[in-house]
Amino acid sequence: MMTVAEIAALIGCTTPPGAESERVVRAPNTLEHAGPDEVALLGSQRYVHLLETTGAGVVIAADSVELPTRAQSPVVLRVADAEAAFHSVVRQFAPPRATGVHPSAVVDASVVMGSDCYIGPNCYVGPGTILGDRVTLQANVVIGTDGFGYRWDGSAHVRVPHLGHVEIGDDVEIGANTCIDRSKYAAQPTVIGTGTKIDNLVQIAHNVRIGKHCIIVSGTGIAGSTTVGDGVVFAAHVSVRDHITIGDGAAFSARAAIAQDVPPGAHLGGMPAVNHRNFLRTAILLEKLPQMFRDIKALKNRPDE
């Protein structure tokens, strides 16, 4: 529980004149569903109409939002960055971050693990894996199994041995059912950089090197020996081919297919991926193609004038 005064002190603002500074807040919630003992977020003008009907006792609102005049509460606390302020309040109600190894997890004896790591139910962490501090592996994560490597010998697919390992930096979080393959050789590990956040159901192949503070959303697959810079964002279901380099700060729209090197800061979308703005223009034009075809056909069928 927190009081209005405690929330205001935490987010660095003052309570409005006449507000109930000792009102007790028991939980965060959305504007649509909050009750009188809950706090909600109003971060955009787009949602200001909900202030008229919300049952929230306290609302954290951005300074940039123009508020309607209301005779009734909620207590409105104004800050420059409402979303950041709200999340700082939410953290006060969250349970402590879990640490340790779940009894159902399988962790090889050779694994090197930093402090305050959490390895969830049914995880597998393979030989030689190095985990930094505060690494989180959600349920069913698999780290350090063999990569998908085979060679055709003329009559059959023969497995290529994988003798390397995976290195995961500090503050990395990996979502449920994600798989990260070990590298072929110990000198060139598969690497996940510090602060990178990986969603559920992501596949990262052998010898991939992911930079720091990247975001990789569900369904994305990154093929072997690809190098990804710092701060790269992959939306859902992005496909990345093998042996390419992606520069710092690049971003990819959902379902993009990346088939060649990408320069720093590029924003791509489509299959194959192109400049994101061009991709959107093309998508709009595709809807118009049937009518364009009919118009062209009609022009061709007109008699010569």
C-alpha positions as a printed Julia matrix, in Angstrom:
305×3 Matrix{Float64}:
   0.0     0.0     0.0
   1.01    3.61   -0.58
  -0.58    6.95    0.2
  -1.11    9.7    -2.35
   1.6    11.72   -0.6
   4.06    8.82   -0.86
   3.31    8.38   -4.55
   3.79   12.1    -5.19
   7.13   12.05   -3.36
   8.26    8.99   -5.32
   7.52   10.51   -8.74
   8.7    14.0    -7.85
   5.54   16.09   -7.9
   3.25   17.84   -5.43
  -0.29   16.85   -4.54
  -2.97   19.22   -5.84
  -4.52   21.68   -3.37
  -7.28   20.04   -1.36
  -6.32   16.52   -2.39
  -6.53   13.68    0.12
  -2.8    13.21    0.61
  -3.34   10.31    3.03
  -5.71    8.41    0.74
  -4.49    4.8     0.55
  -3.69    3.25   -2.82
  -3.62   -0.54   -2.88
  -2.82   -1.39   -6.5
  -2.19   -0.05  -10.02
  -4.76   -0.58  -12.77
  -5.97    0.78  -16.11
  -8.17    3.86  -16.4
 -11.05    1.68  -17.63
 -10.95   -0.75  -14.73
  -9.41    1.07  -11.75
 -11.32    1.5    -8.52
 -11.18    4.22   -5.85
  -8.19    2.63   -4.07
  -6.15    2.21   -7.28
  -3.79    4.36   -9.35
  -3.95    4.6   -13.16
  -1.95    6.14  -16.01
  -2.98    8.91  -18.41
  -0.01    9.28  -20.72
  -1.6    10.61  -23.89
  -4.29   13.03  -25.05
  -5.76   10.09  -26.92
  -7.12    8.64  -23.66
  -8.19   11.83  -21.89
 -11.88   11.02  -22.44
 -11.48    8.08  -20.05
 -10.87   10.55  -17.24
 -14.59   11.38  -17.36
 -15.63    7.81  -16.52
 -12.71    6.29  -14.63
 -13.24    5.07  -11.11
  -9.55    5.48  -10.23
  -8.73    7.23   -6.99
  -5.42    8.56   -8.35
  -4.29    9.28  -11.91
  -0.73   10.02  -12.98
  -1.0    12.32  -16.02
   1.57   13.77  -18.39
   2.1    17.54  -18.25
   1.4    17.66  -21.99
  -2.17   16.32  -21.59
  -4.94   18.92  -21.51
  -7.34   17.89  -18.76
 -11.09   18.59  -18.72
 -12.58   20.38  -15.74
 -14.01   17.87  -13.28
 -15.97   18.39  -10.11
 -15.15   14.92   -8.8
 -11.91   13.11   -8.02
  -9.59   11.38   -9.03
  -6.55   13.05   -7.61
  -4.42   13.93  -10.64
  -0.64   14.0   -10.24
   1.14   15.82  -13.09
   4.65   14.88  -14.25
   6.67   15.3   -17.44
   7.03   11.57  -18.15
   3.87    9.93  -16.89
   4.71    6.46  -18.18
   8.07    6.36  -16.41
   6.49    7.72  -13.23
   3.67    5.17  -13.35
   6.07    2.28  -13.83
   8.11    3.44  -10.85
   4.91    3.21   -8.8
   3.99   -0.2   -10.25
   7.39   -1.53   -9.16
   6.48   -0.69   -5.55
   3.58   -3.15   -5.76
   5.46   -5.89   -7.61
   6.83   -8.9    -5.74
  10.63   -9.11   -5.43
  12.41  -10.46   -8.5
  12.85  -14.21   -8.27
  16.37  -15.62   -8.07
  17.83  -19.11   -7.98
  17.37  -22.28  -10.0
  13.99  -24.0   -10.2
  14.16  -27.66   -9.1
  12.98  -28.86  -12.52
  15.72  -27.0   -14.43
  18.76  -28.85  -15.78
  22.0   -26.88  -15.42
  25.27  -28.48  -16.47
  27.93  -28.6   -13.76
  30.32  -26.58  -15.96
  27.99  -23.55  -16.19
  29.41  -20.29  -14.78
  26.62  -18.22  -13.25
  26.76  -14.63  -11.99
  24.9   -13.24   -9.01
  21.11  -12.97   -8.65
  20.27  -15.07  -11.71
  16.93  -16.81  -12.14
  16.52  -20.06  -14.09
  12.86  -21.01  -14.4
  10.95  -24.29  -14.62
  12.12  -26.9   -17.14
  15.02  -24.81  -18.46
  18.14  -26.43  -19.87
  21.53  -24.7   -19.64
  24.21  -26.64  -21.47
  27.94  -27.22  -20.99
  30.25  -24.23  -20.75
  27.49  -21.61  -20.71
  28.47  -18.33  -19.04
  25.69  -16.28  -17.45
  26.32  -12.73  -16.25
  24.68  -11.09  -13.26
  20.88  -10.83  -12.95
  20.16  -13.01  -15.98
  16.56  -14.23  -16.17
  15.54  -17.38  -18.04
  11.78  -17.92  -18.1
  10.18  -21.37  -18.28
  11.42  -23.87  -20.88
  14.34  -21.77  -22.16
  17.03  -23.9   -23.8
  20.6   -22.57  -23.83
  23.57  -24.34  -25.36
  22.26  -27.28  -27.36
  23.88  -28.13  -30.71
  23.24  -25.81  -33.61
  21.46  -26.92  -36.77
  24.56  -27.85  -38.76
  24.76  -30.65  -41.32
  26.85  -31.49  -44.37
  25.67  -33.53  -47.36
  28.21  -36.28  -48.04
  26.59  -37.5   -51.22
  24.18  -39.9   -49.6
  23.09  -38.45  -46.26
  23.08  -35.33  -44.07
  25.99  -35.71  -41.64
  25.92  -33.74  -38.38
  28.63  -31.09  -37.93
  29.97  -31.25  -34.33
  29.37  -28.21  -32.11
  32.06  -27.85  -29.45
  31.51  -24.25  -28.31
  29.27  -22.55  -25.79
  27.0   -19.55  -25.13
  27.89  -16.35  -23.28
  25.08  -14.18  -21.89
  25.78  -10.71  -20.47
  24.44   -8.95  -17.39
  20.74   -8.06  -17.09
  19.66  -10.19  -20.05
  16.08  -11.5   -19.91
  15.0   -14.43  -22.08
  11.34  -15.36  -22.53
   9.7   -18.77  -22.35
  10.51  -21.43  -24.96
  13.36  -19.5   -26.55
  16.34  -21.51  -27.83
  19.94  -20.29  -28.17
  22.4   -22.7   -29.8
  25.99  -23.24  -28.75
  28.74  -22.25  -31.18
  30.81  -24.6   -33.31
  34.09  -23.73  -31.57
  34.95  -22.51  -28.07
  36.97  -19.54  -29.33
  33.91  -18.03  -31.03
  30.91  -18.41  -28.66
  27.31  -17.5   -29.35
  26.93  -14.16  -27.53
  23.97  -12.25  -26.1
  25.04   -8.73  -25.07
  24.39   -6.94  -21.8
  20.85   -5.65  -21.26
  19.31   -7.4   -24.26
  15.68   -8.52  -23.83
  14.4   -11.55  -25.75
  10.72  -12.47  -25.98
   9.13  -15.94  -25.99
   9.65  -18.37  -28.86
  12.79  -16.88  -30.38
  15.47  -18.96  -32.15
  19.09  -17.79  -32.13
  21.45  -20.06  -34.03
  25.07  -21.06  -33.5
  27.79  -18.38  -33.53
  25.32  -15.48  -33.62
  26.58  -12.41  -31.78
  23.89  -10.09  -30.41
  24.96   -6.65  -29.15
  23.96   -4.75  -26.04
  20.43   -3.55  -25.22
  18.69   -5.14  -28.19
  14.99   -6.03  -28.29
  13.99   -9.3   -29.99
  10.25   -9.97  -30.13
   8.44  -13.32  -30.31
   8.79  -15.54  -33.35
  12.04  -14.01  -34.6
  14.71  -16.34  -35.98
  18.36  -15.36  -36.49
  20.46  -17.76  -38.56
  24.01  -18.81  -37.82
  27.07  -16.55  -37.65
  25.12  -13.31  -38.02
  26.43  -10.3   -36.07
  23.93   -7.83  -34.59
  25.04   -4.43  -33.26
  23.9    -2.58  -30.15
  20.36   -1.27  -29.68
  18.82   -3.19  -32.58
  15.05   -3.82  -32.49
  13.39   -6.85  -34.08
   9.58   -6.77  -34.13
   7.63  -10.05  -34.18
   8.5   -12.84  -36.63
  11.52  -11.24  -38.26
  13.66  -13.69  -40.26
  17.41  -13.07  -40.54
  19.68  -15.04  -42.87
  23.09  -16.37  -41.9
  26.5   -14.66  -42.1
  25.33  -11.05  -42.34
  26.08   -7.96  -40.23
  23.43   -5.64  -38.81
  24.57   -2.19  -37.66
  23.87   -0.43  -34.38
  20.4     1.02  -33.91
  18.75   -0.74  -36.84
  15.04   -1.62  -36.54
  12.86   -4.14  -38.36
   9.08   -4.23  -38.75
   7.09   -7.39  -38.06
   7.68  -10.25  -40.51
  10.58   -8.53  -42.24
  12.98  -10.85  -44.06
  16.6    -9.71  -43.79
  18.78  -11.11  -46.56
  21.81   -8.81  -46.65
  23.97   -6.56  -44.48
  22.1    -3.69  -42.84
  23.74   -0.3   -42.13
  23.5     1.37  -38.71
  20.21    3.14  -38.01
  18.32    1.61  -40.94
  14.57    0.93  -40.54
  13.42   -1.89  -42.79
  10.23   -3.81  -43.45
   8.8    -6.28  -45.95
   9.91   -9.5   -47.61
  12.59   -9.03  -48.74
  13.2    -6.11  -46.42
  13.39   -2.62  -47.89
  13.28    0.9   -46.47
  10.3     0.99  -44.12
   8.66    4.03  -45.74
   8.94    2.43  -49.18
   7.47   -0.78  -47.75
   4.43    1.13  -46.42
   3.94    2.94  -49.73
   4.07   -0.39  -51.56
   1.54   -1.92  -49.17
  -0.88    0.96  -49.85
  -0.4     0.63  -53.61
  -1.06   -3.12  -53.49
  -4.61   -2.42  -52.32
  -5.12   -0.2   -55.34
  -3.71   -2.64  -57.93
  -7.04   -4.27  -58.92
  -8.62   -0.9   -59.75
  -5.43    0.24  -61.49
  -5.51   -2.93  -63.58
  -9.13   -2.31  -64.55
  -8.34    1.29  -65.46
  -5.39    0.3   -67.63
  -7.41   -2.44  -69.31
 -10.16    0.06  -70.04
  -7.66    2.46  -71.57
  -6.22   -0.27  -73.78
  -9.7    -1.2   -75.0
 -10.65    2.36  -75.95
 -10.69    2.98  -79.67
  -7.99    5.23  -81.04
  -9.08    8.83  -81.1
